mmCIF file of C-alpha atoms in Angstrom:
data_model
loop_
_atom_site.group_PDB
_atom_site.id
_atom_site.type_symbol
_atom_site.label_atom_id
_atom_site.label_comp_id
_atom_site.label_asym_id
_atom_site.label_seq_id
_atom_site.Cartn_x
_atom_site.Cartn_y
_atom_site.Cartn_z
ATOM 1 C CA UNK A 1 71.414 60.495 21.444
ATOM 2 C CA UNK A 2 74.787 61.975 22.717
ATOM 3 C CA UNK A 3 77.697 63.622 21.031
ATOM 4 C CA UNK A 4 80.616 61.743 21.954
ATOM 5 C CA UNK A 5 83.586 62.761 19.613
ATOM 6 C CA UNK A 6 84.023 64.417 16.462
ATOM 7 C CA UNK A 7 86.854 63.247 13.890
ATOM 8 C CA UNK A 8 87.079 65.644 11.020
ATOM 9 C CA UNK A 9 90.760 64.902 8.206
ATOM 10 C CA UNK A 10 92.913 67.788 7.950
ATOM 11 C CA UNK A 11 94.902 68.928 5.004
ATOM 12 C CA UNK A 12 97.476 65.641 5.207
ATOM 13 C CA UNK A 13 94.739 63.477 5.153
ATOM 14 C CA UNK A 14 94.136 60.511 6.999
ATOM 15 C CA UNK A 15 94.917 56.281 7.055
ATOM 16 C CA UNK A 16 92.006 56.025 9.292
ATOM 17 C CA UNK A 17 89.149 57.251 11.142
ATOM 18 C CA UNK A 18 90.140 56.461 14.827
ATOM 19 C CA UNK A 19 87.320 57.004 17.616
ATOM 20 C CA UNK A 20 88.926 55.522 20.499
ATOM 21 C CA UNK A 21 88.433 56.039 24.322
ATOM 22 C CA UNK A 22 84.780 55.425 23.863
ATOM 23 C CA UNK A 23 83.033 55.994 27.493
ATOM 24 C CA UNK A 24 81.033 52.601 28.509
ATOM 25 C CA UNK A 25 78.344 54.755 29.592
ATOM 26 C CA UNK A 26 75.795 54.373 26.943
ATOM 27 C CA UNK A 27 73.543 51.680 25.425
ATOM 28 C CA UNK A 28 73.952 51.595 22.183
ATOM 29 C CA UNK A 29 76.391 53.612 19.568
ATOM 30 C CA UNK A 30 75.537 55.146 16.112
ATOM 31 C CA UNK A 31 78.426 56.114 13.782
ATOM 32 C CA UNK A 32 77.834 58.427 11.056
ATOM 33 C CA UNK A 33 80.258 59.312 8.381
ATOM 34 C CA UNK A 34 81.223 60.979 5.423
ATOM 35 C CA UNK A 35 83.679 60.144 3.788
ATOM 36 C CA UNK A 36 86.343 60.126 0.465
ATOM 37 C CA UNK A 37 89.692 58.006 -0.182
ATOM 38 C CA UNK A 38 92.240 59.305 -2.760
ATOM 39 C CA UNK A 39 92.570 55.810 -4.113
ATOM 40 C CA UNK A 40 90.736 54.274 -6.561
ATOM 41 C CA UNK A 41 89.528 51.426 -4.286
ATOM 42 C CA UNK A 42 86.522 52.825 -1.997
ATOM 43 C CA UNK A 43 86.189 50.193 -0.150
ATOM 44 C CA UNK A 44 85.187 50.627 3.917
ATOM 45 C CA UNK A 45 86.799 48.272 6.438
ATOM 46 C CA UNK A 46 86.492 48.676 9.766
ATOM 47 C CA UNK A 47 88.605 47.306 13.111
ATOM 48 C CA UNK A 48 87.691 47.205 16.595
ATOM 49 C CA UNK A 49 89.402 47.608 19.242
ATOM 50 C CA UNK A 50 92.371 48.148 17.819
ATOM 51 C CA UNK A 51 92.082 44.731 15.757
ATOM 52 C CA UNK A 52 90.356 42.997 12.746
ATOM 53 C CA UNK A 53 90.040 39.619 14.873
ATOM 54 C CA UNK A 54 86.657 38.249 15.623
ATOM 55 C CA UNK A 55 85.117 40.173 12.791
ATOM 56 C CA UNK A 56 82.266 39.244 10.131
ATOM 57 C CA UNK A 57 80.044 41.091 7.921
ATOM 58 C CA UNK A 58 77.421 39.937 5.729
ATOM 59 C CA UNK A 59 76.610 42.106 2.809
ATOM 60 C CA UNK A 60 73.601 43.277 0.221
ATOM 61 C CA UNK A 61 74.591 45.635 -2.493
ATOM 62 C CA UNK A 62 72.809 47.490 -5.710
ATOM 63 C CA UNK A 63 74.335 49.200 -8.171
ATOM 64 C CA UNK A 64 71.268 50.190 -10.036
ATOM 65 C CA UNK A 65 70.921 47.484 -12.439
ATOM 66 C CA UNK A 66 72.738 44.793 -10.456
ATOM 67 C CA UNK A 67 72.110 43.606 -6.608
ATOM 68 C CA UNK A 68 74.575 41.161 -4.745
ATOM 69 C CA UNK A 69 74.924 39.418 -1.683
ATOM 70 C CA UNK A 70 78.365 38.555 -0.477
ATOM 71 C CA UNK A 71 80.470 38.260 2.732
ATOM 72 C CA UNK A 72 83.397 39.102 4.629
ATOM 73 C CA UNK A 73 85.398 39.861 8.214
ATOM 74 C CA UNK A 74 85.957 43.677 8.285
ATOM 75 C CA UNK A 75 84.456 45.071 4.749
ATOM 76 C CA UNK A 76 81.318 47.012 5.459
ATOM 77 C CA UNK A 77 80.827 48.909 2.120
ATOM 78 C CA UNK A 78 82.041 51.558 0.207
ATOM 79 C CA UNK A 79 82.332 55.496 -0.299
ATOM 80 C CA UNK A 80 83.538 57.774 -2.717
ATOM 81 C CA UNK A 81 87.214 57.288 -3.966
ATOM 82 C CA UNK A 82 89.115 59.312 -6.561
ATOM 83 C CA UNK A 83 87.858 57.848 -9.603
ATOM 84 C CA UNK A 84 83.993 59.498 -8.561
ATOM 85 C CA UNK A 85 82.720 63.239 -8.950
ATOM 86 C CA UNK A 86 85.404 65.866 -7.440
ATOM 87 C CA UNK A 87 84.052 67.107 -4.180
ATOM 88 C CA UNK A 88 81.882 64.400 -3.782
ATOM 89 C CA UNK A 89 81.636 62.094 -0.262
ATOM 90 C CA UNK A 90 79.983 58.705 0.293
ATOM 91 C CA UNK A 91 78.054 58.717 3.341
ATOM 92 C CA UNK A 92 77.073 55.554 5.833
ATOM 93 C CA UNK A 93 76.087 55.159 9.343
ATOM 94 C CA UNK A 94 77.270 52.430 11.853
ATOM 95 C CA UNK A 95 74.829 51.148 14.824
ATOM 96 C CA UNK A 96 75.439 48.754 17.027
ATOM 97 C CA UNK A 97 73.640 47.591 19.696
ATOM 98 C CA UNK A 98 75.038 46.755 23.083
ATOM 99 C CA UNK A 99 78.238 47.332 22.597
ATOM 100 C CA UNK A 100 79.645 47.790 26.121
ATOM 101 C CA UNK A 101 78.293 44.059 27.085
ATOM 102 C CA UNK A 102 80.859 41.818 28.619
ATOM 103 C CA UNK A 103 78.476 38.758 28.769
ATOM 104 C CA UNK A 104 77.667 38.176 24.525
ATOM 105 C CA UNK A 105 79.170 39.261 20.980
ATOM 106 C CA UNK A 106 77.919 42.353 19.310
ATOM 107 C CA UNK A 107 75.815 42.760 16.328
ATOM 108 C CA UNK A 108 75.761 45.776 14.247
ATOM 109 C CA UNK A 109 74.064 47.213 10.844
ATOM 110 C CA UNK A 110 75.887 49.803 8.586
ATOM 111 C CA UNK A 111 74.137 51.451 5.699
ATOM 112 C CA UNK A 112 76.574 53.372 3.140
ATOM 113 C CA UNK A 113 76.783 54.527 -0.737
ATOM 114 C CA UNK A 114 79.073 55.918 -2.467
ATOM 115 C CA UNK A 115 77.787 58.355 -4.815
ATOM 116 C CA UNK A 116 78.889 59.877 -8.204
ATOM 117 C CA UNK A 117 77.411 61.805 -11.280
ATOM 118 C CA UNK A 118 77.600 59.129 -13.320
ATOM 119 C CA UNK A 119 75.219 55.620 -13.908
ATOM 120 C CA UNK A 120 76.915 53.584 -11.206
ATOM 121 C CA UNK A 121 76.861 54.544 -7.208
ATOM 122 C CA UNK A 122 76.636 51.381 -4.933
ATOM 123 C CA UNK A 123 74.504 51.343 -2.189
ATOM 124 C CA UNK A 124 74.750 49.056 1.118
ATOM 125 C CA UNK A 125 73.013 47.212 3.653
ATOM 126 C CA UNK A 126 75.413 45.628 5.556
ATOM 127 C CA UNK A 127 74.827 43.271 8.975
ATOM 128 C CA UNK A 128 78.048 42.665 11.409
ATOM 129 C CA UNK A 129 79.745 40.636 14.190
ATOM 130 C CA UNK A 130 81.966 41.668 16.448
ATOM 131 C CA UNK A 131 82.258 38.139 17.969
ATOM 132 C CA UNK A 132 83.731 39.017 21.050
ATOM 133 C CA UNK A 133 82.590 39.430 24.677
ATOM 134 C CA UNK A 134 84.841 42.243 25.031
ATOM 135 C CA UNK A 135 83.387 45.849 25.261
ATOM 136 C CA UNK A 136 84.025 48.062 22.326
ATOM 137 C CA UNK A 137 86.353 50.788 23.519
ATOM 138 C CA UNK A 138 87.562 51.868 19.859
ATOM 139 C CA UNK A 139 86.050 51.852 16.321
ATOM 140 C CA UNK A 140 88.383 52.314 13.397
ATOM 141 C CA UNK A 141 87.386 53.349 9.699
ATOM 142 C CA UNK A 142 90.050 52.499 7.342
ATOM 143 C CA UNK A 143 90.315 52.165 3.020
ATOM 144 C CA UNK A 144 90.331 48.595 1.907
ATOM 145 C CA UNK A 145 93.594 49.838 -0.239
ATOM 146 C CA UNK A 146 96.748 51.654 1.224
ATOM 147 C CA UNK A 147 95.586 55.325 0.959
ATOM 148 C CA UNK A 148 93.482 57.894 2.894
ATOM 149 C CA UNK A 149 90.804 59.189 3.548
ATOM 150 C CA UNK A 150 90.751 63.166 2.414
ATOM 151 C CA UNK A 151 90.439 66.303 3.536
ATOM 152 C CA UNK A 152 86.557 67.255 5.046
ATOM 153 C CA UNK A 153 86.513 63.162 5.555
ATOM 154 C CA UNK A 154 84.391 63.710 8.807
ATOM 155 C CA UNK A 155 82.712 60.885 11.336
ATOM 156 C CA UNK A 156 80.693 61.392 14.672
ATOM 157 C CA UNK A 157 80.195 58.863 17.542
ATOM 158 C CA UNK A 158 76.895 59.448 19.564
ATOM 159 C CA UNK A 159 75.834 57.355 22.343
ATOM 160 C CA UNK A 160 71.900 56.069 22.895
ATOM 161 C CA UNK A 161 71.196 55.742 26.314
ATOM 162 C CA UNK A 162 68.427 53.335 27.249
ATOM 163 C CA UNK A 163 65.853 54.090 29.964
ATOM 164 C CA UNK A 164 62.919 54.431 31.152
ATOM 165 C CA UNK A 165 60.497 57.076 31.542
ATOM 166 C CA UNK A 166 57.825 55.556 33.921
ATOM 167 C CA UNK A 167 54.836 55.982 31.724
ATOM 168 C CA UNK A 168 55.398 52.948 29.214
ATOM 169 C CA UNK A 169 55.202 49.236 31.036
ATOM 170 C CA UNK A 170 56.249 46.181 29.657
ATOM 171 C CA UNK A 171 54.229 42.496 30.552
ATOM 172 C CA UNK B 1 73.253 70.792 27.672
ATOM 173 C CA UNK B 2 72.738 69.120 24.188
ATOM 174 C CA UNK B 3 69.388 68.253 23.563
ATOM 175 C CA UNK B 4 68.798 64.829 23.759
ATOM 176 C CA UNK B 5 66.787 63.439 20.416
ATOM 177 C CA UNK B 6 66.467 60.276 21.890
ATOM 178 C CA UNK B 7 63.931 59.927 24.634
ATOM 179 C CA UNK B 8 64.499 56.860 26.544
ATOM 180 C CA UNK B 9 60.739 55.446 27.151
ATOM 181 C CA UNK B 10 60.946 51.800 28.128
ATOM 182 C CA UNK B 11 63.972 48.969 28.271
ATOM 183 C CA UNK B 12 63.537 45.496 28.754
ATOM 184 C CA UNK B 13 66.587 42.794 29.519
ATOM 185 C CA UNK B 14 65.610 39.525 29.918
ATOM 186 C CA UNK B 15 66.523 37.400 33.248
ATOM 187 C CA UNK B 16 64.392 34.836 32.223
ATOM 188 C CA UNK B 17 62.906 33.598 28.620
ATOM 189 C CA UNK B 18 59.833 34.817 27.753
ATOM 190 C CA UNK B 19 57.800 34.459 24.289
ATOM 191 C CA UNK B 20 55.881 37.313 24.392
ATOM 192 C CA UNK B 21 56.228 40.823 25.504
ATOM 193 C CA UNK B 22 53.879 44.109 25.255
ATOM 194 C CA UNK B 23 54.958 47.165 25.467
ATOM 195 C CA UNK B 24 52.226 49.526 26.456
ATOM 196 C CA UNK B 25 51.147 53.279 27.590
ATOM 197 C CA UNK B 26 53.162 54.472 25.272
ATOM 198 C CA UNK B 27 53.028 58.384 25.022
ATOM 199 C CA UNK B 28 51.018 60.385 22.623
ATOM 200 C CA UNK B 29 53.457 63.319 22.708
ATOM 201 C CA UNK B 30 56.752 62.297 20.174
ATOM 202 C CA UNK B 31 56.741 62.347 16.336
ATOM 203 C CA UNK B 32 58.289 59.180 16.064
ATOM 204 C CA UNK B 33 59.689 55.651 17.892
ATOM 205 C CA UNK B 34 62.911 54.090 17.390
ATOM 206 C CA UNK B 35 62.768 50.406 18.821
ATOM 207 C CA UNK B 36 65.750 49.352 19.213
ATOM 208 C CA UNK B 37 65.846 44.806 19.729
ATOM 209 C CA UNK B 38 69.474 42.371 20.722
ATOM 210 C CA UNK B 39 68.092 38.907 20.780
ATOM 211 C CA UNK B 40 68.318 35.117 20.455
ATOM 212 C CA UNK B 41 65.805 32.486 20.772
ATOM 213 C CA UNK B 42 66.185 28.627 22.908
ATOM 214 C CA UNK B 43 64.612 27.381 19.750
ATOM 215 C CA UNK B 44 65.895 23.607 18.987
ATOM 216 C CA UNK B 45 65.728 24.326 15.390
ATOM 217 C CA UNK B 46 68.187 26.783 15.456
ATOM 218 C CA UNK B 47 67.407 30.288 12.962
ATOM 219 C CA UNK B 48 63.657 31.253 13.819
ATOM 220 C CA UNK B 49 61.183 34.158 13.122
ATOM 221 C CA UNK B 50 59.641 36.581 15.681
ATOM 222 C CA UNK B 51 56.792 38.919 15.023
ATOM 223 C CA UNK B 52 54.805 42.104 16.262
ATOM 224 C CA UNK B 53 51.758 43.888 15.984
ATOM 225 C CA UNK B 54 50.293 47.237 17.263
ATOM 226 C CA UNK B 55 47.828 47.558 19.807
ATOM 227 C CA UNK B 56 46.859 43.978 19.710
ATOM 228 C CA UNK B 57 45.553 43.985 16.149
ATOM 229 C CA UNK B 58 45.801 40.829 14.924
ATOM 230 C CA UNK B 59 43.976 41.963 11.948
ATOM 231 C CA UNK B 60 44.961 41.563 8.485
ATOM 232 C CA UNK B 61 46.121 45.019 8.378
ATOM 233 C CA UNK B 62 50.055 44.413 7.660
ATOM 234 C CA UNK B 63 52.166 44.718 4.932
ATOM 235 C CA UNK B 64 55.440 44.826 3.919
ATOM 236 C CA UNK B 65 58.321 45.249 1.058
ATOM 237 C CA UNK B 66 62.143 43.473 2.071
ATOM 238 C CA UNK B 67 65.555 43.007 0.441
ATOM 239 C CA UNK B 68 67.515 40.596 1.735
ATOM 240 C CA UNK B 69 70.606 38.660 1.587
ATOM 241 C CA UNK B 70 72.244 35.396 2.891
ATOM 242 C CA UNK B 71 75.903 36.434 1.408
ATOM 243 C CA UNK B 72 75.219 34.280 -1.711
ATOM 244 C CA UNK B 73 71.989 35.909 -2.864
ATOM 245 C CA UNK B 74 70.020 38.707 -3.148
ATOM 246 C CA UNK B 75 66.085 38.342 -2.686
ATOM 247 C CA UNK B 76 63.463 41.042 -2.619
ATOM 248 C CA UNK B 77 59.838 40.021 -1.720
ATOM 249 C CA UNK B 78 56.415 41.831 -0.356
ATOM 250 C CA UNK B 79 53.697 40.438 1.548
ATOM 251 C CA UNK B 80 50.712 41.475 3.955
ATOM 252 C CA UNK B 81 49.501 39.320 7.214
ATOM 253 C CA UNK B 82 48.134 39.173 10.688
ATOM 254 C CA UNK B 83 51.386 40.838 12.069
ATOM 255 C CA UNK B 84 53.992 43.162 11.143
ATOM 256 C CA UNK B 85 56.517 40.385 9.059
ATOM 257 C CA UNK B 86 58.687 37.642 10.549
ATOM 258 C CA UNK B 87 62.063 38.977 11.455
ATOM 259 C CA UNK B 88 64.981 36.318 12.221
ATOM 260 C CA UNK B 89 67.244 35.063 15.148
ATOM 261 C CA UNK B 90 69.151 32.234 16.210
ATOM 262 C CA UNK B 91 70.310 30.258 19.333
ATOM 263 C CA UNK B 92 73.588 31.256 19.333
ATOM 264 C CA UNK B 93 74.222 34.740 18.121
ATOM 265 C CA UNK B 94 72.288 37.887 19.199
ATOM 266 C CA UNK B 95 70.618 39.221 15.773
ATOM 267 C CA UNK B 96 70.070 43.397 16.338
ATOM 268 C CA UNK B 97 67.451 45.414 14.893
ATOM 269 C CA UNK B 98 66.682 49.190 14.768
ATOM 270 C CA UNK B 99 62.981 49.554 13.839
ATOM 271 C CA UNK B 100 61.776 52.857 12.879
ATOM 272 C CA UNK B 101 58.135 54.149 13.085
ATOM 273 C CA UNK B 102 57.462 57.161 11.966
ATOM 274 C CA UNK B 103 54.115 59.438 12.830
ATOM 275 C CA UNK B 104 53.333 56.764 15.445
ATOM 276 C CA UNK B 105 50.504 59.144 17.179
ATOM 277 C CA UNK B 106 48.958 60.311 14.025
ATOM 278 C CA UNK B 107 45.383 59.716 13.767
ATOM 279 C CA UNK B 108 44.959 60.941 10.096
ATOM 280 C CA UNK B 109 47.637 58.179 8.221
ATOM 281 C CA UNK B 110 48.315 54.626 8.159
ATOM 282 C CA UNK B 111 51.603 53.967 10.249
ATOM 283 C CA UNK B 112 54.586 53.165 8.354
ATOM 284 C CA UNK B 113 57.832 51.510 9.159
ATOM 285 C CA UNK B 114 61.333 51.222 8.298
ATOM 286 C CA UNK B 115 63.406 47.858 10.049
ATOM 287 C CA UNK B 116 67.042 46.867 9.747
ATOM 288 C CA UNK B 117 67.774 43.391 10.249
ATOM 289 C CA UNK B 118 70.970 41.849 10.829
ATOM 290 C CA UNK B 119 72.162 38.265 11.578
ATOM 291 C CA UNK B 120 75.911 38.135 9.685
ATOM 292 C CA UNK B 121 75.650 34.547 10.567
ATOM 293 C CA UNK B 122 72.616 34.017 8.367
ATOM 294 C CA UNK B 123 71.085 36.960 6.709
ATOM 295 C CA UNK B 124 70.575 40.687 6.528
ATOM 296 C CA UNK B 125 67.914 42.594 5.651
ATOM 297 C CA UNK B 126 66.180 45.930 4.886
ATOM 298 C CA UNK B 127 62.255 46.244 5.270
ATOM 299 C CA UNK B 128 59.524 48.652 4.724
ATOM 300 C CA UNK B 129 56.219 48.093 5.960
ATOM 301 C CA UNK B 130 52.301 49.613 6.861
ATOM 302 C CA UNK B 131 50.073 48.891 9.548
ATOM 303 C CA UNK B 132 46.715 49.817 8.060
ATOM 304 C CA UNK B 133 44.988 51.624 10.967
ATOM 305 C CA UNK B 134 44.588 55.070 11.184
ATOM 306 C CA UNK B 135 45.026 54.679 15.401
ATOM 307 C CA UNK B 136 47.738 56.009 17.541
ATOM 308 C CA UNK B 137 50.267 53.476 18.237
ATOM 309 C CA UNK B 138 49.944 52.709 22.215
ATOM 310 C CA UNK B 139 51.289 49.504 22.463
ATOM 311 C CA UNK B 140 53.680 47.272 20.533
ATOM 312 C CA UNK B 141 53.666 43.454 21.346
ATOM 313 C CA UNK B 142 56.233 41.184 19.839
ATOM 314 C CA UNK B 143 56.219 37.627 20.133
ATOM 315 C CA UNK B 144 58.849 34.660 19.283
ATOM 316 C CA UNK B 145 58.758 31.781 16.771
ATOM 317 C CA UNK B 146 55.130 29.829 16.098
ATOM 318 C CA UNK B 147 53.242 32.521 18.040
ATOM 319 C CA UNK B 148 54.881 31.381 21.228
ATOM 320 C CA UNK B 149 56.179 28.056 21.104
ATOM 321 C CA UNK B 150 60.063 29.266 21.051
ATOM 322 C CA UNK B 151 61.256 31.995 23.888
ATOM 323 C CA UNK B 152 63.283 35.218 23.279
ATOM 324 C CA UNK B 153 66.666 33.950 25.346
ATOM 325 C CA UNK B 154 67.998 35.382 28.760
ATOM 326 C CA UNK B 155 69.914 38.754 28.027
ATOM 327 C CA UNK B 156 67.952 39.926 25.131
ATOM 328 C CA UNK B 157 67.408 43.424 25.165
ATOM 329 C CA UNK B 158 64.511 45.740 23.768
ATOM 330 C CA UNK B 159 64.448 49.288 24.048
ATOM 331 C CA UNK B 160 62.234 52.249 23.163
ATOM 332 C CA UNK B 161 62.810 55.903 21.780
ATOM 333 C CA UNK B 162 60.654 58.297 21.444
ATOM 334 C CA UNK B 163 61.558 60.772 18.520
ATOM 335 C CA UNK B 164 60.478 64.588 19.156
ATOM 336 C CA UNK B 165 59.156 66.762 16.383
#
């Protein structure tokens, strides 16, 4: 697993978490994140490739007493938003496999929560299609409502690179 | 030079379809495996299950704990069998799956597993699960719908990651 690129929100915050100019080079990417939006709405969407088309998630959620399955195109979860514990971040990670295919659509998983010192933090498990045959060359993180993502908001790309190491045979 | 914490061990992309493949040799020397699996099955009915076991055991020595849902409801169930759980696919989309196994050359514990499924056509899922044997993993063998009646489709992709400590 390879360090691709950092993105870590400065004072001004941020509308979105852009990781663009992703190298085609690996196998596989894993994003992990940790963030907080200064609305009240923590809500995780994400775009690809600079759009929103050719999107769908599927999505299982507990709150601690409740659990829910839903669906959607670009919402993957949520994280902490300015209603939740001061200095507090939600934290996910993003994996998707394949992503630099040309040939089939992509398939991803994204596990987040959003957590709070309180009785309700949601937690996700989240499947996703990026039904496209185009290669993913930029991942965006953005808040489901108009507002942005804090200070110390943070994400990292890394790259898995499959391969072989001639002991391990397949039949 | 970052250290890599992935170790690339073995990766597999179909040219042709196949319904069941073994991984095997697999090194004593990492903590843990990360299997990572991009697939679809030629099955005529459409959504179908897949399996695997370790070193050939076809033993009654799995079990497992899931949540899942199908974007309407939310299901949790447990079980135990001859293999490590059904997972699920489909003929048109590739499903992916990032199976984690930790302590997979231990000789002193039961194995246990962690698998994220994900079809966002049809379902997703979260799974825990224990292969009863207290035997170094060597070899992991996965096989398609009705023990080999369906194939895993052309371009579906397995790979394996060895974890060090």
């Amino acid at each position: 697993m390879q360090l691709i690129q950092t993105v870590t929100v400065g004072a001004g915050g941020s509308a979105a978490i852009d990781l663009s100019s992703i190298p085609q080079t690996f196998t596989d990417l894993c994003l992990v994140f940790s963030l907080r939006l200064n609305t009240t709405n923590g809500g995780l969407r994400i775009r690809v490739n600079g759009s929103t088309a050719s999107l769908s998630t599927r999505l299982l959620y507990g709150n601690g007493s409740t659990v829910t399955s839903g669906t959607d195109t670009t919402y993957i979860g949520s994280v902490d938003n300015s209603n939740q514990t001061a200095n507090t971040f939600g934290n996910g990670s993003l994996y998707i496999t394949n992503y630099a295919n040309t040939s089939y659509a992509k398939s991803f998983s994204a596990d987040l929560v959003d957590e709070t010192n309180a009785t309700t933090a949601i937690q996700w498990v989240t499947a996703g299609l990026f039904n496209s045959t185009t290669a993913i060359s930029r991942i965006e993180l953005f808040g489901d409502a108009a507002g942005n993502f804090v200070q110390y908001s943070s994400a990292s790309l890394y790259g898995i690179k499959s391969g072989s190491d001639g002991i391990v045979t397949v039949s | 030079m970052p250290t890599n914490t992935y170790t690339a061990l073995v990766t597999l992309t179909l040219t042709s379809p196949d319904n069941s493949i073994t991984f095997s040799n697999i090194p004593a020397s990492y903590r843990d495996l990360i299997f990572t699996v991009s697939h679809k099955n030629d099955s005529p009915a459409g959504t179908e299950d897949w399996y695997f076991r370790f070193n050939g055991d076809s033993g009654s020595n799995y079990s497992f704990v899931r949540m899942f849902g199908n974007g309407t409801t939310a299901t949790s169930a447990a079980g135990s069998g001859t293999y490590a759980n059904n997972f699920i696919d489909d003929t048109t989309n590739f499903s992916s799956y990032v199976i984690q196994i930790m302590d997979y050359s231990a000789t002193d514990k039961h194995k246990t597993f962690l698998v994220r499924e994900n079809l966002a056509t049809f379902q997703v899922n979260a799974r825990a699960g224990r292969w009863a044997s207290t035997s170094a993993i060597n070899s992991i063998t996965i096989t398609s719908s009705d023990f080999g009646a369906d194939n895993f489709s052309v371009g579906s992709t397995f790979s394996l990651y060895g974890i060090a400590s």
